[in-house]
XYZ file of C-alpha atoms in Angstrom:
695
model
C 0.000 0.000 0.000
C 1.511 3.331 -1.024
C 1.607 6.362 1.302
C -1.068 8.245 -0.667
C -3.457 5.312 -0.375
C -2.719 5.045 3.328
C -3.642 8.664 3.797
C -6.709 8.573 1.557
C -8.243 5.518 3.221
C -8.066 6.887 6.755
C -7.847 10.641 6.387
C -4.642 10.481 8.443
C -1.108 10.177 7.092
C -0.167 6.783 8.574
C 3.338 6.854 7.111
C 4.498 8.808 10.146
C 3.906 5.689 12.234
C 5.613 3.227 9.880
C 8.977 3.231 11.647
C 7.448 2.465 15.027
C 5.513 -0.439 13.495
C 8.623 -1.844 11.792
C 10.616 -1.671 15.023
C 7.886 -3.318 17.074
C 7.326 -5.969 14.396
C 11.036 -6.774 14.420
C 10.989 -7.130 18.201
C 7.935 -9.388 18.021
C 9.575 -11.583 15.375
C 12.699 -11.958 17.505
C 10.625 -12.828 20.559
C 8.514 -15.301 18.594
C 11.598 -17.053 17.187
C 13.167 -17.265 20.623
C 10.005 -18.796 22.097
C 9.629 -21.267 19.215
C 13.227 -22.442 19.572
C 12.754 -22.949 23.303
C 9.386 -24.699 22.959
C 9.207 -28.185 24.478
C 7.150 -30.072 21.890
C 6.407 -32.951 24.256
C 5.103 -30.669 27.018
C 4.476 -27.223 25.564
C 3.972 -24.469 28.127
C 0.625 -22.654 27.904
C 2.185 -19.280 28.596
C 4.762 -19.791 25.836
C 2.037 -20.686 23.314
C -0.015 -17.644 24.361
C 3.040 -15.402 24.039
C 3.801 -16.709 20.533
C 0.171 -16.105 19.541
C 0.317 -12.549 20.896
C 3.455 -11.821 18.850
C 1.801 -12.968 15.612
C -1.439 -11.157 16.451
C 0.353 -7.903 17.196
C 2.157 -7.989 13.843
C -1.082 -8.788 12.039
C -2.975 -5.934 13.696
C -0.348 -3.376 12.728
C 0.023 -4.747 9.188
C -3.735 -4.601 8.633
C -3.859 -1.036 9.934
C -1.137 0.165 7.562
C -2.364 -1.835 4.570
C 0.492 -4.349 4.359
C -1.810 -7.074 3.065
C 0.886 -9.676 2.379
C 2.077 -9.511 5.997
C -1.486 -9.594 7.334
C -2.425 -12.639 5.215
C 0.528 -14.715 6.377
C 0.156 -13.776 10.042
C -3.564 -14.567 9.815
C -2.744 -18.173 8.876
C -0.135 -18.329 11.643
C -2.716 -16.996 14.091
C -5.198 -19.732 13.213
C -2.651 -22.468 13.834
C -1.344 -20.870 17.036
C -4.831 -20.331 18.383
C -5.598 -24.046 18.042
C -2.305 -24.915 19.694
C -2.873 -22.682 22.688
C -6.429 -24.012 23.066
C -5.042 -27.573 23.022
C -7.127 -28.486 19.989
C -3.901 -29.566 18.279
C -0.663 -30.987 19.656
C 2.578 -29.166 18.717
C 4.920 -30.908 16.280
C 8.333 -30.283 14.743
C 6.668 -29.615 11.395
C 4.593 -26.835 12.977
C 7.661 -25.241 14.572
C 9.533 -25.417 11.243
C 6.619 -23.830 9.384
C 6.313 -21.018 11.927
C 10.059 -20.345 11.825
C 9.950 -20.208 8.020
C 7.009 -17.827 8.312
C 9.120 -15.573 10.530
C 11.833 -15.493 7.847
C 9.247 -14.669 5.190
C 7.768 -11.887 7.333
C 11.211 -10.330 7.790
C 11.672 -10.304 4.017
C 8.204 -8.811 3.468
C 8.781 -6.107 6.066
C 12.180 -5.311 4.556
C 10.534 -4.743 1.157
C 7.981 -2.426 2.735
C 10.897 -0.464 4.199
C 12.347 0.000 0.722
C 14.777 -2.923 0.421
C 15.442 -4.115 -3.115
C 14.317 -7.550 -4.241
C 11.385 -9.470 -5.606
C 8.151 -9.959 -3.700
C 8.160 -12.956 -1.370
C 5.881 -15.779 -2.569
C 4.225 -17.292 0.501
C 1.438 -19.253 -1.212
C 3.029 -22.643 -0.526
C 3.885 -21.661 3.039
C 0.323 -20.534 3.743
C -1.037 -23.788 2.288
C 1.281 -25.782 4.564
C 0.133 -23.840 7.612
C -3.528 -24.307 6.690
C -2.955 -28.045 6.316
C -1.237 -28.203 9.721
C -4.047 -26.185 11.297
C -6.644 -28.573 9.869
C -5.167 -31.416 11.852
C -4.474 -34.972 10.665
C -7.103 -36.214 8.247
C -9.272 -33.092 8.594
C -10.293 -30.433 6.125
C -9.395 -26.830 6.840
C -11.943 -24.996 8.933
C -14.308 -22.703 7.043
C -13.620 -19.023 7.611
C -15.954 -17.110 9.877
C -18.355 -14.758 8.123
C -20.437 -13.482 11.038
C -20.817 -9.715 11.278
C -21.192 -7.736 14.466
C -24.488 -6.244 13.284
C -26.144 -9.683 13.105
C -28.262 -10.637 16.139
C -26.970 -13.285 18.498
C -28.638 -16.675 18.448
C -30.818 -17.423 21.403
C -28.742 -20.429 22.378
C -25.204 -20.261 23.680
C -22.452 -20.743 21.082
C -20.823 -24.088 20.587
C -17.935 -24.707 22.956
C -15.286 -27.365 23.408
C -16.426 -30.478 25.176
C -16.761 -29.829 28.899
C -16.357 -26.045 28.588
C -18.761 -23.593 30.223
C -20.104 -20.736 28.157
C -20.664 -17.501 30.068
C -22.022 -14.051 29.408
C -20.039 -10.964 30.348
C -20.289 -7.237 29.773
C -17.345 -5.474 28.128
C -16.991 -1.741 28.747
C -14.538 0.228 26.591
C -13.625 3.853 27.020
C -13.480 6.694 27.345
C -13.030 6.860 23.549
C -12.918 9.706 21.079
C -14.438 7.639 18.252
C -16.886 4.697 18.399
C -14.934 2.923 15.643
C -11.953 2.418 17.960
C -13.874 -0.350 19.733
C -14.682 -2.155 16.475
C -11.161 -3.632 16.485
C -12.279 -5.842 19.362
C -15.303 -7.027 17.407
C -12.954 -7.908 14.540
C -11.214 -10.415 16.804
C -14.396 -12.446 17.179
C -14.852 -12.622 13.410
C -11.254 -13.745 12.886
C -11.212 -16.277 15.731
C -14.506 -18.213 15.562
C -13.788 -20.229 18.707
C -13.455 -17.051 20.740
C -17.228 -16.682 21.021
C -19.684 -13.992 19.960
C -19.968 -10.274 20.585
C -22.997 -7.953 20.377
C -23.199 -4.187 20.951
C -25.620 -3.292 23.731
C -25.546 0.466 23.212
C -26.374 2.819 20.425
C -22.826 3.994 19.854
C -20.599 6.318 21.779
C -22.307 7.412 24.991
C -22.067 10.861 26.538
C -19.368 9.625 28.877
C -17.312 8.353 25.910
C -17.996 4.682 26.707
C -19.013 1.740 24.514
C -20.527 -1.494 25.843
C -20.774 -5.005 24.446
C -22.295 -8.312 25.458
C -19.882 -11.239 25.017
C -20.655 -14.967 25.138
C -17.413 -16.933 25.471
C -15.646 -19.836 27.143
C -12.391 -17.898 27.531
C -11.129 -16.592 30.841
C -10.985 -12.882 31.590
C -7.180 -12.812 31.522
C -7.132 -14.453 28.076
C -9.564 -11.874 26.719
C -7.603 -9.002 28.222
C -4.396 -10.289 26.624
C -6.095 -10.071 23.232
C -7.962 -6.817 23.781
C -4.980 -4.830 25.012
C -3.312 -5.127 21.609
C -5.978 -2.731 20.294
C -7.205 -0.746 23.288
C -5.174 0.441 26.268
C -5.584 -1.786 29.314
C -6.865 1.038 31.500
C -9.713 1.616 29.002
C -11.089 -1.938 29.264
C -13.270 -3.408 31.994
C -14.969 -6.814 32.130
C -17.929 -7.178 34.475
C -20.655 -9.763 35.128
C -23.704 -9.629 32.875
C -26.849 -10.058 34.930
C -30.382 -8.669 35.145
C -30.576 -5.237 33.583
C -27.334 -5.681 31.669
C -26.276 -2.841 29.456
C -26.764 -0.110 32.075
C -23.880 1.893 33.441
C -23.383 2.300 37.169
C -26.298 4.099 38.837
C -28.730 3.588 35.940
C -32.235 2.281 36.717
C -32.326 -1.531 36.669
C -28.576 -1.969 37.033
C -27.688 -4.874 39.349
C -25.993 -3.919 42.631
C -22.231 -4.470 42.339
C -21.807 -5.320 46.018
C -23.845 -8.523 45.993
C -23.713 -10.264 42.641
C -25.519 -13.512 42.021
C -23.048 -16.374 42.702
C -24.127 -17.990 39.460
C -24.063 -14.866 37.310
C -23.229 -15.051 33.673
C -23.164 -18.865 33.312
C -25.311 -21.183 31.238
C -25.658 -24.848 31.973
C -22.702 -26.865 30.620
C -23.239 -27.837 27.013
C -21.370 -31.082 27.499
C -21.188 -31.800 31.247
C -17.770 -32.956 32.305
C -15.702 -32.701 35.443
C -12.418 -30.920 35.380
C -12.500 -28.371 32.549
C -15.633 -26.706 33.923
C -13.922 -25.971 37.199
C -11.125 -24.209 35.406
C -13.558 -21.615 34.056
C -15.768 -21.083 37.118
C -14.237 -18.597 39.562
C -14.037 -19.508 43.226
C -15.895 -16.320 44.106
C -17.363 -13.597 41.924
C -15.294 -10.431 41.784
C -16.745 -7.155 40.535
C -14.335 -5.434 38.161
C -14.144 -1.636 38.470
C -15.271 0.340 35.475
C -12.775 2.717 33.866
C -13.182 6.301 35.011
C -12.257 9.397 33.106
C -9.064 10.765 34.695
C -9.349 14.160 36.279
C -7.542 17.030 34.664
C -3.961 17.226 35.826
C -4.131 13.851 37.564
C -0.941 11.818 37.347
C -1.004 8.511 35.574
C -0.389 5.485 37.752
C 3.048 3.899 37.454
C 3.095 1.019 35.004
C -0.122 2.177 33.338
C 1.531 1.792 29.940
C 4.829 1.400 28.166
C 5.114 5.155 27.755
C 5.771 5.508 31.474
C 8.885 3.353 31.401
C 10.393 3.498 27.907
C 11.127 6.127 25.310
C 12.272 5.654 21.706
C 15.048 8.050 20.756
C 16.894 8.243 17.431
C 20.497 7.017 17.603
C 21.656 10.262 15.975
C 20.374 12.240 18.963
C 22.219 9.967 21.391
C 25.426 10.296 19.353
C 25.089 14.074 19.391
C 24.673 13.989 23.173
C 27.780 11.798 23.520
C 29.792 14.210 21.360
C 28.736 17.122 23.571
C 29.726 15.195 26.694
C 33.076 14.488 25.048
C 33.607 18.193 24.522
C 32.655 18.776 28.150
C 35.294 16.234 29.229
C 37.907 18.126 27.205
C 36.849 21.460 28.723
C 36.983 19.991 32.222
C 40.517 18.698 31.513
C 41.573 22.176 30.402
C 40.196 23.744 33.586
C 41.902 21.094 35.713
C 45.258 21.714 34.022
C 44.987 25.479 34.429
C 43.838 25.099 38.029
C 46.837 22.909 38.854
C 49.080 25.975 38.533
C 47.175 27.828 41.259
C 48.039 27.735 44.941
C 45.424 25.481 46.650
C 45.759 27.457 49.889
C 44.830 30.728 48.183
C 42.166 29.227 45.910
C 40.661 26.565 48.144
C 37.058 27.112 47.031
C 38.044 27.118 43.364
C 39.993 23.862 43.813
C 37.001 22.241 45.544
C 34.751 23.359 42.686
C 37.140 21.842 40.151
C 37.075 18.553 42.071
C 33.265 18.573 42.068
C 33.227 19.372 38.351
C 35.543 16.450 37.627
C 33.379 14.061 39.654
C 30.131 15.282 38.111
C 31.591 15.194 34.607
C 32.641 11.561 35.043
C 29.199 10.634 36.435
C 27.496 12.417 33.534
C 29.769 10.707 31.028
C 29.017 7.268 32.489
C 25.272 7.950 32.508
C 25.216 9.169 28.911
C 27.386 6.288 27.728
C 25.024 3.832 29.411
C 22.242 5.024 27.066
C 24.092 3.458 24.127
C 24.892 0.296 26.062
C 22.763 -2.699 25.072
C 22.868 -6.244 26.479
C 24.751 -8.995 24.674
C 21.499 -10.953 24.536
C 20.755 -8.902 21.402
C 23.693 -10.658 19.704
C 23.283 -14.042 21.381
C 19.611 -14.301 20.381
C 20.462 -14.664 16.688
C 22.472 -17.857 17.145
C 19.930 -20.478 18.367
C 18.032 -20.399 15.074
C 21.230 -20.378 12.996
C 22.723 -23.306 14.925
C 19.468 -25.265 14.781
C 19.435 -25.069 10.985
C 23.204 -25.612 10.653
C 23.259 -28.651 12.949
C 20.375 -30.218 11.019
C 22.188 -29.550 7.732
C 25.445 -31.105 8.967
C 23.741 -34.041 10.694
C 25.068 -33.050 14.116
C 23.482 -32.943 17.544
C 24.168 -29.721 19.376
C 23.336 -28.062 22.669
C 23.761 -24.286 22.801
C 24.507 -22.675 26.175
C 24.887 -18.953 26.898
C 26.128 -17.079 29.959
C 26.288 -13.358 30.686
C 23.530 -12.238 28.325
C 22.952 -9.184 30.533
C 26.535 -7.957 30.009
C 26.341 -4.627 28.183
C 28.391 -3.263 25.298
C 28.224 -0.100 23.210
C 25.594 -0.324 20.449
C 28.046 0.653 17.728
C 30.450 -2.081 18.762
C 27.659 -4.674 18.990
C 26.705 -3.991 15.369
C 30.307 -4.421 14.194
C 30.892 -7.473 16.407
C 27.951 -9.492 15.088
C 29.579 -10.698 11.849
C 32.932 -11.822 13.376
C 31.113 -13.584 16.198
C 28.786 -15.308 13.733
C 31.813 -16.679 11.867
C 33.357 -18.012 15.090
C 30.104 -19.743 16.081
C 29.692 -21.321 12.642
C 33.297 -22.513 12.720
C 32.781 -24.120 16.126
C 29.737 -26.014 14.824
C 31.312 -27.021 11.507
C 34.964 -27.693 12.399
C 34.771 -28.258 16.140
C 31.728 -30.386 16.971
C 32.028 -33.946 15.642
C 29.298 -36.104 14.139
C 27.322 -38.172 16.696
C 28.959 -41.467 15.625
C 32.443 -39.931 15.861
C 31.716 -38.533 19.325
C 30.325 -41.862 20.525
C 33.441 -43.669 19.267
C 35.585 -41.204 21.244
C 33.563 -41.859 24.415
C 31.734 -38.535 24.302
C 28.036 -37.775 24.489
C 26.390 -37.624 21.063
C 25.256 -34.063 21.779
C 28.075 -31.565 21.436
C 28.021 -28.422 23.563
C 28.746 -24.950 22.221
C 29.013 -22.274 24.923
C 28.913 -18.522 24.401
C 29.821 -16.325 27.378
C 30.245 -12.600 27.980
C 31.762 -10.957 31.053
C 33.369 -7.732 32.213
C 37.058 -7.879 33.073
C 38.477 -4.553 34.141
C 37.685 -1.937 31.521
C 37.013 -4.523 28.833
C 34.375 -7.057 27.849
C 35.514 -10.618 27.125
C 33.410 -12.836 24.864
C 34.289 -16.523 24.653
C 33.186 -19.120 22.106
C 33.856 -22.625 23.505
C 33.093 -26.077 22.165
C 33.810 -29.588 23.409
C 34.675 -30.877 19.933
C 37.837 -32.207 18.349
C 40.003 -29.157 19.030
C 42.982 -28.051 16.927
C 45.699 -30.476 15.814
C 49.179 -29.004 16.240
C 50.740 -31.381 13.708
C 48.021 -30.713 11.121
C 48.339 -26.928 11.480
C 52.138 -27.030 11.110
C 51.878 -29.191 7.988
C 49.211 -26.937 6.463
C 51.381 -23.890 7.136
C 54.428 -25.488 5.496
C 52.362 -26.517 2.494
C 51.380 -22.852 2.067
C 54.981 -21.682 2.343
C 54.652 -20.256 5.863
C 57.713 -20.532 8.096
C 56.546 -22.919 10.834
C 59.380 -24.546 12.831
C 58.637 -27.236 15.420
C 59.945 -24.866 18.113
C 56.821 -22.690 17.835
C 54.771 -22.461 21.031
C 51.198 -23.761 21.079
C 49.869 -20.204 21.113
C 51.890 -19.339 18.004
C 50.687 -22.496 16.241
C 47.030 -21.726 17.032
C 47.487 -18.216 15.633
C 48.414 -19.709 12.252
C 44.703 -20.048 11.449
C 44.528 -16.243 11.228
C 46.814 -16.290 8.166
C 44.982 -15.228 4.958
C 43.741 -18.226 2.978
C 44.423 -20.662 5.818
C 41.802 -23.370 6.441
C 41.755 -26.615 8.415
C 38.844 -28.048 6.415
C 39.675 -31.040 4.214
C 36.685 -30.475 1.923
C 35.244 -27.214 0.641
C 31.508 -27.012 1.390
C 28.882 -24.285 1.231
C 29.465 -23.809 4.976
C 33.239 -23.347 5.098
C 36.605 -24.505 3.834
C 37.570 -21.739 1.404
C 40.168 -20.212 3.708
C 38.384 -16.889 4.146
C 37.040 -15.603 7.404
C 39.424 -15.951 10.329
C 41.841 -13.312 9.022
C 38.855 -11.001 8.501
C 37.599 -11.823 11.999
C 40.885 -10.726 13.545
C 41.112 -7.618 11.373
C 37.570 -6.508 12.259
C 38.053 -7.072 15.969
C 41.419 -5.315 15.919
C 39.756 -2.359 14.193
C 37.460 -2.129 17.226
C 40.476 -1.864 19.505
C 40.145 -5.484 20.593
C 42.145 -8.691 20.451
C 41.570 -12.404 19.773
C 43.176 -15.292 21.636
C 42.888 -19.041 21.007
C 43.350 -21.943 23.379
C 42.820 -25.555 22.360
C 43.357 -29.149 23.442
C 43.184 -31.809 20.742
C 40.257 -34.128 21.309
C 38.751 -31.977 24.067
C 37.715 -28.722 22.443
C 38.680 -25.158 21.660
C 38.140 -21.691 23.096
C 38.295 -18.377 21.242
C 38.414 -15.297 23.486
C 37.565 -11.864 22.107
C 38.526 -8.896 24.290
C 36.998 -5.509 23.483
C 36.857 -2.073 25.117
C 33.413 -1.205 26.506
C 33.154 1.832 24.265
C 35.148 3.576 21.572
C 34.029 7.121 22.407
C 35.704 7.821 25.755
C 38.441 5.741 27.366
C 40.912 5.779 30.248
C 44.477 6.313 29.092
C 47.996 6.827 30.366
C 49.807 9.908 29.051
C 53.479 9.378 28.212
C 56.013 11.926 27.025
C 58.627 11.474 24.295
C 60.694 14.647 23.844
C 58.056 17.386 23.379
C 55.350 14.992 22.158
C 52.579 13.354 24.201
C 51.117 9.939 23.405
C 48.182 8.120 24.981
C 48.489 4.428 25.879
C 45.088 2.699 26.447
C 45.056 1.857 30.136
C 43.457 -1.544 29.501
C 46.619 -2.600 27.592
C 49.149 -1.473 30.215
C 50.699 -4.278 32.265
C 53.371 -2.395 34.234
C 56.016 0.293 33.986
C 59.525 0.611 35.466
C 62.778 2.555 35.228
C 65.218 1.137 32.697
C 68.625 0.398 34.218
C 71.909 -0.077 32.416
C 72.336 -3.536 30.929
C 68.639 -4.474 31.007
C 68.153 -4.111 27.245
C 70.073 -6.525 25.020
C 70.649 -6.463 21.279
C 70.049 -9.554 19.144
C 70.488 -10.123 15.433
C 72.355 -6.848 15.016
C 69.300 -4.595 15.233
C 66.596 -6.221 17.376
C 66.404 -5.352 21.067
C 64.798 -7.393 23.876
C 64.359 -7.122 27.608
C 63.841 -9.833 30.225
C 61.015 -9.141 32.661
C 60.259 -11.823 35.271
C 61.798 -14.626 33.203
C 59.926 -13.516 30.082
C 61.814 -12.246 27.041
C 59.937 -9.571 25.130
C 60.823 -7.214 22.257
C 61.534 -3.535 22.888
C 60.392 -0.571 20.803
C 61.537 3.006 21.305
C 58.681 5.399 20.484
C 61.263 8.035 19.512
C 62.476 5.767 16.684
C 59.052 4.421 15.727
C 57.511 7.873 15.136
C 60.728 9.748 14.275
C 60.221 12.242 17.098
C 62.533 15.296 16.797
C 64.518 15.938 19.940
C 66.075 19.288 20.895
C 67.556 18.209 24.228
C 69.466 15.051 25.136
C 67.511 11.903 25.926
C 67.145 11.075 29.638
C 69.862 8.858 31.062
C 67.333 6.474 32.602
C 64.238 6.247 30.393
C 61.004 4.511 31.427
C 59.649 1.278 29.945
C 55.903 0.667 29.705
C 54.982 -3.008 29.183
C 51.823 -3.403 27.095
C 50.009 -6.476 25.746
C 47.625 -7.299 22.925
C 46.724 -10.326 20.789
C 48.473 -12.633 23.234
C 51.830 -10.855 22.956
C 53.757 -8.282 24.993
C 56.152 -5.518 24.063
C 58.152 -2.963 26.048
C 57.757 0.672 24.951
C 60.549 3.130 25.833
C 59.346 6.632 26.777
C 60.890 9.643 28.487
C 58.328 10.131 31.256
C 54.897 9.182 32.600
C 52.615 12.224 32.655
C 49.592 10.692 34.382
C 46.290 8.921 33.912
C 43.190 10.627 32.520
C 39.987 10.174 30.563
C 40.399 10.940 26.881
C 37.842 11.521 24.129
C 38.688 9.387 21.097
C 38.607 11.241 17.782
C 38.801 9.449 14.439
C 42.123 10.314 12.806
C 41.229 8.887 9.391
C 38.133 11.094 9.077
C 40.148 14.235 9.842
C 43.566 13.385 8.368
C 44.586 9.905 7.174
C 45.501 6.491 8.553
C 48.826 6.353 10.415
C 50.513 3.043 11.236
C 50.700 2.439 14.973
C 48.027 5.058 15.745
C 44.364 4.224 16.428
C 43.045 7.755 16.990
C 43.702 11.126 18.563
C 42.494 13.240 21.454
C 42.675 16.820 22.673
C 44.628 17.466 25.864
C 43.784 19.930 28.580
C 46.217 22.497 27.149
C 44.592 22.262 23.714
C 47.340 20.146 22.109
C 46.539 17.047 20.058
C 47.870 13.732 21.400
C 47.955 10.530 19.365
C 46.514 7.302 20.809
C 48.734 4.272 20.296
C 47.464 1.180 18.491
C 48.909 -1.479 20.798
C 47.877 -4.392 18.560
C 49.847 -2.812 15.702
C 52.846 -2.362 18.006
C 52.796 -6.042 18.970
C 52.532 -7.156 15.337
C 55.392 -4.814 14.385
C 57.609 -6.389 17.056
C 56.862 -9.903 15.748
C 57.987 -8.984 12.235
């Protein structure tokens, strides 16, 4: 449906609400997929089935409102099947779960096209036929669609109900409303879901108090009806009350039944098919009068939890980024004030010094609060893998159990988006290369089900994500032979860590056969490059026959970081604090020369390469170098290097600025920042330093 048609059919330009619908539909699809993957087919949970139904129904309601007919048609078929499942008229099966998952994929493609994505229209005819066949049950014809209209009078007898169920009459009050048509969405539910019951208006339209009233005959419980109704009308605008003598009158009207003493048997017919058990589930232990919605007084505050608006707010990412940039500028200004204030005598300017201390504390608190707005839980990333692994394991003929830990661990939104692809490759590799086939695992004395574990945790100022499997692990001998076959220098004296890192070489693959899943030698080098570009590192640990672990370490955010300022001649460099291991004064004889030009230092029985920042960046020096320079030991990508500097200037928060966007890429530099005195300081790329030392 085009925007002009959307406006012409309703008189309101609905395109302004499209983005909200697309976002909510995406969230509902993710939730529905998660629930379907976790569904126990043998003993399906009622609440899970109801939640899946609500997801599909919510998407359908929005699609119908905006005129996305293809989405509405598919979700309508899904709704029919899900409704029978949640009512226990059908038993769940793997075929049903597969069909619903495929429907979710089709809906994503349809929604993407409505958002302007290129591509042909998605043909869902076969999928809808499959769902209709599943909804019909074994050996049954599909149910005829309901054609009843709300204007038609109700039959005198109660509607048909499942065996043993009790039909009951209730009064539904909706309002206050601005338009009578707003309540017709509820009547639409009864036409779409025949088993829900019947509905009949018992008023002449919108009353003076803005209320509409209906008589409902149903076997459903109040909570089930409310779950459905609140997708169309706000919960605080809906009230369900007993329907007794004088029904249809509002409170205080002549003939209205007293609310304080309702008839214990109100609203119930005799059971259509008497049976013990199910009837009791529908009959309440004691009648409870539900309060009718009242029009809120002017200026009255809304009760907490009355709606989603009271607890959440959708804000464009661009606005959050702008706020973060302003906070970054504030951090720079605060650093300038602190540097200028350091030259003042604290005894003479005590109040000013105290104010500077308060400003520093408040600035850090503000920065942390603003940064937390962009932080999202890792569950957003983890949630995409169960479906992928389910399909991949079935394709490879493997049995797999997927375990996650630390889903609540938060990471910057921008980093999460860039981390998704590398992490997806690692998870696919673990399933394809790591986990063995069931027969192979059984022969090795393992359980037929392999376990793939994904964990996230905070360690210092970084987040560590681990991908672990209990599969075959890496073979040292096989990796060395592969490397030699490709012309890579791989002596037997290499440590295990160095051997494992061979898989990051371009074109390197441990797969014996090229498949459509893997084996072409592309991926792991890209994984490392992408993670390194985020300021992170990758480490591998493996034991042949027992499994493998890949650890990804990333900074929490790329906007503001803690750094150590070091001086080299008149220049200032920033070393990311998360990479610093230790620092010490260099004494005579500590640094040794090997191979004519290479220099190393021994620190606690560990030999590591040495790099002098003065030589690396060709720093001009007017005065003589200090007799006893300082060495800062840093680590990244599983390696350490000692950096020689003139002095340590201190630790501070720095705002990371992109150097490439403002100048060009510089080897060994990951970004730049502005110091308190207004000078520009370069931020060292520690991963690049470690790689330089290896070469």
